[in-house]
């Protein structure tokens, strides 16, 4: 299926919103209509089939802008994304009971609010990050006051999972090959950078391109000092998120090796963002493309689309569809809020819906119950014009924050 809904802006100025599903909540439609009124949006806004309302901007939106960036559209989990790696193991080589593997991973990789007691990342990883961060904090010293024990915290959080919908999984594909798949972002400092610049944009209230219909859509105009500083800071956070996933993958491999037959990593390895901004060329113009809950799916590019903790996930290859700005969904997408999920579902529901999966099944993760998410099969059916499936994965083990 292709585009299923088009919102035509009714304001004095506006661009169309092209949506790859009919399953869109009213709050998201309101957010999208407001965003479509911005004069610096290029061509149209593309909305992926996992769309749902988000803080500041709609999750699943792909927003190309000329000469401006909206920090709230990138969000606070800057660089959040996926990492997947296929191993030379078959499902039959996994132990019948996976609890020891899960415990080993949880001992190696801190989850939730936890961090490493000592810095784990190598100096070759930390040094360039630290050097660039010092440039940023010299210009914006307030950042250092927004994170407790600033310098040690960001370094000790490198290689940690975080909470919410972040996860580490062992999966098995259609060929019975074993994969490691994980989902995380730029941790506490990414959140601080996002929050700081979102509030700065609201305070500065730049109006070079006219009034904005919502404070959450406050932007930085290209050529301003704040624009340059934000581009620099967001690039740092995206780099940090990428390295965080790499470090976690290294630690997961260390954790599971002693408990499994000898294995090698294959060449199939993917590390991709789904909350980020970068400069690209679309419809003949160089623009800043912000993907909030969407991954790049350029022609031949590989990506990862996870389902919920009880559903299938997919390794995909992009078709380079220009109408989606070479993008596709970043997952299944929530169909109810975390608070509502906790009201509607019980611990027993969680146990039933994660039957056969080695994972936490306590009350504190009920908000991540599979039924709180959209049907991943329906989401995938709605984006056949955007990607092709290369591998279908099913988790057998899941670590949650």
Coordinates of N, CA and C in Angstrom, one line a residue, residues 161-309:
X161 N 21.4 0.9 28.9 CA 20.2 0.7 28.1 C 19.2 1.9 28.3
X162 N 19.0 2.3 29.5 CA 17.9 3.2 29.8 C 16.6 2.5 30.1
X163 N 15.5 3.2 30.1 CA 14.2 2.6 30.4 C 13.2 2.8 29.3
X164 N 11.9 2.7 29.7 CA 10.8 2.9 28.7 C 10.8 1.8 27.7
X165 N 10.8 2.1 26.4 CA 10.7 1.1 25.4 C 12.0 0.6 24.9
X166 N 13.1 1.0 25.5 CA 14.4 0.5 25.2 C 14.6 -1.0 25.6
X167 N 15.3 -1.7 24.8 CA 15.4 -3.2 25.0 C 16.7 -3.8 24.4
X168 N 17.0 -5.0 24.9 CA 18.0 -5.8 24.3 C 17.3 -7.2 24.1
X169 N 17.5 -7.7 22.9 CA 16.8 -9.0 22.6 C 17.7 -10.0 21.9
X170 N 17.5 -11.3 22.2 CA 18.0 -12.4 21.4 C 16.8 -12.8 20.5
X171 N 17.0 -12.9 19.2 CA 16.0 -13.2 18.3 C 16.4 -14.4 17.4
X172 N 15.4 -15.0 16.8 CA 15.7 -16.1 15.8 C 14.9 -15.7 14.5
X173 N 15.6 -15.8 13.4 CA 15.0 -15.5 12.1 C 14.4 -16.7 11.4
X174 N 13.9 -16.4 10.1 CA 13.2 -17.5 9.4 C 14.1 -18.6 9.0
X175 N 15.5 -18.4 9.1 CA 16.4 -19.5 8.8 C 16.9 -20.2 10.1
X176 N 16.3 -19.8 11.2 CA 16.8 -20.3 12.5 C 18.1 -19.7 12.9
X177 N 18.6 -18.6 12.3 CA 19.8 -18.0 12.7 C 19.5 -17.1 13.9
X178 N 20.5 -16.9 14.8 CA 20.3 -16.1 16.0 C 20.8 -14.7 15.8
X179 N 20.1 -13.7 16.3 CA 20.4 -12.3 16.2 C 20.4 -11.7 17.6
X180 N 21.3 -10.7 17.7 CA 21.2 -9.8 18.9 C 20.6 -8.5 18.3
X181 N 19.6 -7.9 19.0 CA 19.0 -6.7 18.6 C 18.8 -5.8 19.8
X182 N 19.1 -4.5 19.7 CA 18.9 -3.6 20.8 C 18.5 -2.2 20.4
X183 N 17.9 -1.5 21.3 CA 17.2 -0.3 21.0 C 17.6 0.7 22.2
X184 N 18.3 1.8 21.9 CA 18.6 2.8 22.9 C 19.0 4.1 22.2
X185 N 19.3 5.1 23.0 CA 19.6 6.4 22.4 C 20.8 7.1 23.1
X186 N 20.6 8.4 23.3 CA 21.8 9.2 23.8 C 21.7 9.5 25.3
X187 N 20.8 8.7 26.0 CA 20.8 8.7 27.5 C 20.6 10.0 28.1
X188 N 21.1 10.2 29.3 CA 20.8 11.4 30.1 C 21.3 12.7 29.4
X189 N 22.4 12.7 28.8 CA 23.0 13.9 28.3 C 22.2 14.3 27.0
X190 N 21.8 13.3 26.2 CA 21.0 13.6 25.0 C 19.7 14.3 25.4
X191 N 19.1 13.8 26.5 CA 17.9 14.4 27.0 C 18.1 15.8 27.5
X192 N 19.2 16.1 28.1 CA 19.5 17.4 28.6 C 19.7 18.3 27.4
X193 N 20.5 17.9 26.4 CA 20.7 18.7 25.2 C 19.4 19.0 24.5
X194 N 18.5 18.0 24.3 CA 17.2 18.2 23.7 C 16.4 19.2 24.5
X195 N 16.3 19.0 25.8 CA 15.4 19.9 26.6 C 15.9 21.3 26.6
X196 N 17.2 21.5 26.7 CA 17.8 22.8 26.8 C 17.5 23.6 25.5
X197 N 17.7 23.0 24.3 CA 17.5 23.7 23.1 C 16.1 23.9 22.7
X198 N 15.2 23.0 23.2 CA 13.8 23.2 22.9 C 13.3 24.4 23.7
X199 N 13.7 24.5 24.9 CA 13.3 25.7 25.7 C 14.0 27.0 25.2
X200 N 15.2 26.9 24.7 CA 15.9 28.0 24.2 C 15.1 28.5 22.9
X201 N 14.7 27.6 22.1 CA 13.9 28.0 20.9 C 12.6 28.7 21.3
X202 N 11.9 28.2 22.3 CA 10.7 28.9 22.8 C 11.0 30.3 23.3
X203 N 12.1 30.4 24.0 CA 12.4 31.7 24.6 C 12.8 32.7 23.5
X204 N 13.6 32.3 22.5 CA 14.0 33.2 21.5 C 12.9 33.5 20.5
X205 N 12.0 32.6 20.3 CA 10.8 32.8 19.5 C 11.2 33.5 18.2
X206 N 12.1 32.9 17.4 CA 12.5 33.5 16.1 C 11.3 33.5 15.2
X207 N 11.1 34.6 14.5 CA 9.9 34.8 13.6 C 10.4 35.2 12.2
X208 N 11.5 34.7 11.8 CA 12.0 35.0 10.4 C 11.0 34.5 9.3
X209 N 10.4 33.3 9.7 CA 9.5 32.7 8.7 C 8.1 32.8 9.2
X210 N 7.7 33.8 10.0 CA 6.4 34.0 10.4 C 6.1 33.4 11.7
X211 N 4.9 33.7 12.3 CA 4.5 33.2 13.6 C 4.3 31.7 13.5
X212 N 4.6 31.0 14.6 CA 4.3 29.5 14.6 C 3.0 29.2 15.3
X213 N 2.3 28.2 14.9 CA 0.9 27.9 15.4 C 1.0 27.3 16.8
X214 N 2.2 26.9 17.3 CA 2.3 26.2 18.6 C 3.7 26.4 19.1
X215 N 3.8 26.7 20.4 CA 5.1 26.9 21.0 C 6.1 25.8 20.8
X216 N 5.5 24.5 20.7 CA 6.3 23.4 20.6 C 7.0 23.3 19.2
X217 N 6.5 24.2 18.3 CA 7.1 24.2 16.9 C 8.1 25.4 16.8
X218 N 8.5 26.0 17.9 CA 9.5 27.0 17.9 C 10.8 26.5 17.2
X219 N 11.4 27.3 16.4 CA 12.5 26.9 15.6 C 13.7 27.8 15.7
X220 N 14.8 27.3 15.1 CA 16.0 28.1 14.9 C 16.2 28.3 13.4
X221 N 16.4 29.6 13.1 CA 16.6 29.9 11.6 C 18.1 29.8 11.3
X222 N 18.3 29.2 10.1 CA 19.7 29.0 9.7 C 20.4 30.4 9.5
X223 N 21.6 30.5 10.0 CA 22.3 31.8 10.0 C 22.4 32.4 11.4
X224 N 21.5 31.9 12.3 CA 21.5 32.4 13.7 C 22.6 31.6 14.5
X225 N 23.1 32.2 15.6 CA 24.0 31.5 16.4 C 23.4 30.2 17.0
X226 N 22.2 30.4 17.5 CA 21.5 29.2 18.1 C 21.3 28.1 17.1
X227 N 21.0 28.4 15.9 CA 20.9 27.3 14.9 C 22.3 26.5 14.8
X228 N 23.3 27.3 14.6 CA 24.7 26.6 14.5 C 25.0 25.8 15.7
X229 N 24.7 26.4 16.9 CA 25.0 25.7 18.2 C 24.2 24.4 18.3
X230 N 22.9 24.5 17.9 CA 22.0 23.3 18.0 C 22.5 22.2 17.0
X231 N 22.8 22.6 15.8 CA 23.3 21.6 14.8 C 24.5 20.9 15.4
X232 N 25.4 21.6 16.0 CA 26.6 21.1 16.6 C 26.3 20.1 17.7
X233 N 25.4 20.5 18.6 CA 25.0 19.8 19.8 C 24.2 18.5 19.4
X234 N 23.3 18.6 18.5 CA 22.5 17.5 18.1 C 23.4 16.4 17.4
X235 N 24.3 16.9 16.6 CA 25.3 16.0 15.9 C 26.1 15.2 17.0
X236 N 26.5 15.9 18.0 CA 27.2 15.2 19.1 C 26.3 14.1 19.8
X237 N 25.1 14.5 20.1 CA 24.2 13.5 20.7 C 23.9 12.3 19.8
X238 N 23.8 12.6 18.5 CA 23.6 11.5 17.6 C 24.8 10.5 17.5
X239 N 26.0 11.1 17.6 CA 27.2 10.3 17.6 C 27.3 9.5 18.9
X240 N 27.0 10.2 20.0 CA 27.0 9.5 21.3 C 26.0 8.3 21.3
X241 N 24.8 8.5 20.8 CA 23.8 7.4 20.7 C 24.3 6.2 19.9
X242 N 25.0 6.5 18.8 CA 25.5 5.5 17.9 C 26.6 4.7 18.7
X243 N 27.5 5.4 19.4 CA 28.5 4.8 20.1 C 28.0 4.0 21.3
X244 N 26.9 4.5 21.9 CA 26.3 3.8 23.0 C 25.8 2.5 22.6
X245 N 25.1 2.4 21.4 CA 24.6 1.1 20.9 C 25.8 0.2 20.6
X246 N 26.9 0.7 20.0 CA 28.0 -0.1 19.7 C 28.6 -0.7 21.0
X247 N 28.7 0.1 22.0 CA 29.3 -0.3 23.3 C 28.4 -1.4 24.0
X248 N 27.1 -1.2 23.9 CA 26.2 -2.2 24.5 C 26.3 -3.5 23.7
X249 N 26.4 -3.4 22.4 CA 26.6 -4.7 21.7 C 27.8 -5.4 22.1
X250 N 28.9 -4.7 22.3 CA 30.1 -5.3 22.7 C 30.0 -6.0 24.1
X251 N 29.3 -5.3 25.0 CA 29.1 -5.9 26.3 C 28.1 -7.1 26.3
X252 N 27.1 -7.0 25.4 CA 26.2 -8.2 25.3 C 27.0 -9.4 24.8
X253 N 27.8 -9.2 23.8 CA 28.6 -10.3 23.3 C 29.5 -10.9 24.4
X254 N 30.1 -10.0 25.2 CA 31.0 -10.5 26.3 C 30.2 -11.3 27.3
X255 N 28.9 -10.9 27.5 CA 28.1 -11.5 28.5 C 27.7 -12.9 28.1
X256 N 27.4 -13.1 26.8 CA 26.8 -14.4 26.4 C 27.8 -15.4 25.9
X257 N 29.0 -15.0 25.5 CA 30.0 -15.9 25.0 C 30.3 -17.1 25.9
X258 N 30.5 -16.9 27.2 CA 30.8 -18.0 28.1 C 29.7 -19.0 28.2
X259 N 28.4 -18.6 27.8 CA 27.3 -19.5 28.1 C 26.8 -20.2 26.8
X260 N 27.5 -19.9 25.7 CA 27.0 -20.5 24.4 C 28.2 -21.2 23.7
X261 N 27.9 -22.0 22.7 CA 28.9 -22.6 21.9 C 29.7 -21.5 21.1
X262 N 30.9 -21.8 20.7 CA 31.7 -20.8 20.1 C 31.0 -20.2 18.8
X263 N 31.0 -18.9 18.6 CA 30.3 -18.3 17.5 C 31.1 -17.1 17.0
X264 N 30.8 -16.7 15.8 CA 31.3 -15.6 15.1 C 30.2 -14.6 14.8
X265 N 30.6 -13.3 14.5 CA 29.6 -12.3 14.1 C 29.6 -12.4 12.5
X266 N 28.5 -12.3 11.9 CA 28.4 -12.2 10.5 C 28.6 -10.8 10.0
X267 N 28.6 -10.6 8.7 CA 28.7 -9.3 8.1 C 27.4 -8.5 8.2
X268 N 26.3 -9.2 8.5 CA 25.0 -8.5 8.6 C 24.9 -7.7 10.0
X269 N 25.3 -6.5 10.0 CA 25.2 -5.7 11.2 C 24.7 -4.3 10.8
X270 N 23.7 -3.8 11.5 CA 23.0 -2.5 11.2 C 23.0 -1.7 12.5
X271 N 23.3 -0.4 12.3 CA 23.2 0.6 13.4 C 22.5 1.8 12.9
X272 N 21.3 2.1 13.2 CA 20.6 3.2 12.6 C 19.8 4.0 13.6
X273 N 19.7 5.3 13.3 CA 18.9 6.2 14.1 C 17.5 6.2 13.7
X274 N 16.5 6.6 14.6 CA 15.2 6.9 14.2 C 14.6 8.1 14.9
X275 N 15.4 8.9 15.6 CA 15.1 10.2 16.1 C 16.3 11.1 15.8
X276 N 16.2 11.8 14.7 CA 17.4 12.6 14.3 C 17.2 13.6 13.2
X277 N 18.2 14.4 12.9 CA 18.1 15.3 11.8 C 19.4 15.3 11.0
X278 N 19.3 15.4 9.7 CA 20.5 15.4 8.9 C 20.1 16.1 7.5
X279 N 21.2 16.6 6.9 CA 21.0 17.3 5.6 C 20.9 16.3 4.5
X280 N 19.9 16.4 3.6 CA 19.7 15.6 2.5 C 19.2 16.4 1.3
X281 N 19.1 15.8 0.1 CA 18.6 16.4 -1.0 C 17.3 15.7 -1.5
X282 N 16.2 16.4 -1.5 CA 14.9 15.8 -1.9 C 14.2 16.8 -2.9
X283 N 13.6 16.3 -3.9 CA 12.9 17.1 -4.9 C 13.7 18.3 -5.4
X284 N 15.0 18.0 -5.6 CA 15.9 19.0 -6.1 C 16.4 20.1 -5.2
X285 N 16.1 20.0 -3.9 CA 16.5 21.0 -2.9 C 17.2 20.3 -1.8
X286 N 18.2 21.0 -1.3 CA 19.0 20.6 -0.1 C 18.2 21.0 1.1
X287 N 17.8 20.1 2.0 CA 16.9 20.4 3.1 C 17.4 19.6 4.4
X288 N 16.9 20.1 5.5 CA 17.2 19.3 6.8 C 16.0 18.4 7.0
X289 N 16.3 17.1 7.0 CA 15.2 16.1 7.2 C 15.2 15.7 8.7
X290 N 14.1 15.9 9.3 CA 14.0 15.4 10.7 C 13.1 14.2 10.7
X291 N 13.6 13.1 11.2 CA 12.8 11.9 11.3 C 12.6 11.7 12.8
X292 N 11.3 11.8 13.2 CA 10.9 11.6 14.6 C 10.1 10.3 14.6
X293 N 10.8 9.2 15.0 CA 10.1 7.9 14.9 C 10.0 7.4 13.5
X294 N 11.1 7.5 12.8 CA 11.2 7.0 11.4 C 12.7 6.7 11.1
X295 N 12.9 5.8 10.2 CA 14.3 5.5 9.8 C 14.5 5.8 8.3
X296 N 15.7 6.0 7.9 CA 16.0 6.3 6.5 C 15.9 4.9 5.8
X297 N 15.2 5.0 4.6 CA 15.1 3.8 3.8 C 15.4 4.1 2.4
X298 N 16.6 4.6 2.2 CA 17.1 4.9 0.8 C 17.3 3.6 0.0
X299 N 17.4 3.7 -1.3 CA 17.4 2.6 -2.1 C 18.6 1.7 -1.7
X300 N 18.3 0.4 -1.3 CA 19.2 -0.6 -0.9 C 19.7 -0.4 0.5
X301 N 19.3 0.6 1.2 CA 19.8 0.8 2.6 C 19.1 -0.2 3.5
X302 N 19.8 -0.7 4.5 CA 19.2 -1.7 5.5 C 18.7 -0.9 6.7
X303 N 17.7 -1.4 7.3 CA 17.1 -0.8 8.5 C 16.5 -1.9 9.4
X304 N 16.1 -1.5 10.5 CA 15.5 -2.4 11.5 C 14.1 -1.8 12.0
X305 N 13.1 -2.7 11.9 CA 11.7 -2.3 12.4 C 11.3 -3.3 13.4
X306 N 11.4 -2.9 14.7 CA 11.0 -3.8 15.7 C 9.5 -3.8 16.0
X307 N 8.9 -4.9 16.4 CA 7.6 -5.0 16.9 C 7.6 -4.7 18.4
X308 N 6.5 -5.2 19.1 CA 6.5 -5.1 20.5 C 7.3 -6.2 21.1
X309 N 7.4 -6.3 22.4 CA 8.1 -7.4 23.1 C 7.5 -8.8 22.9

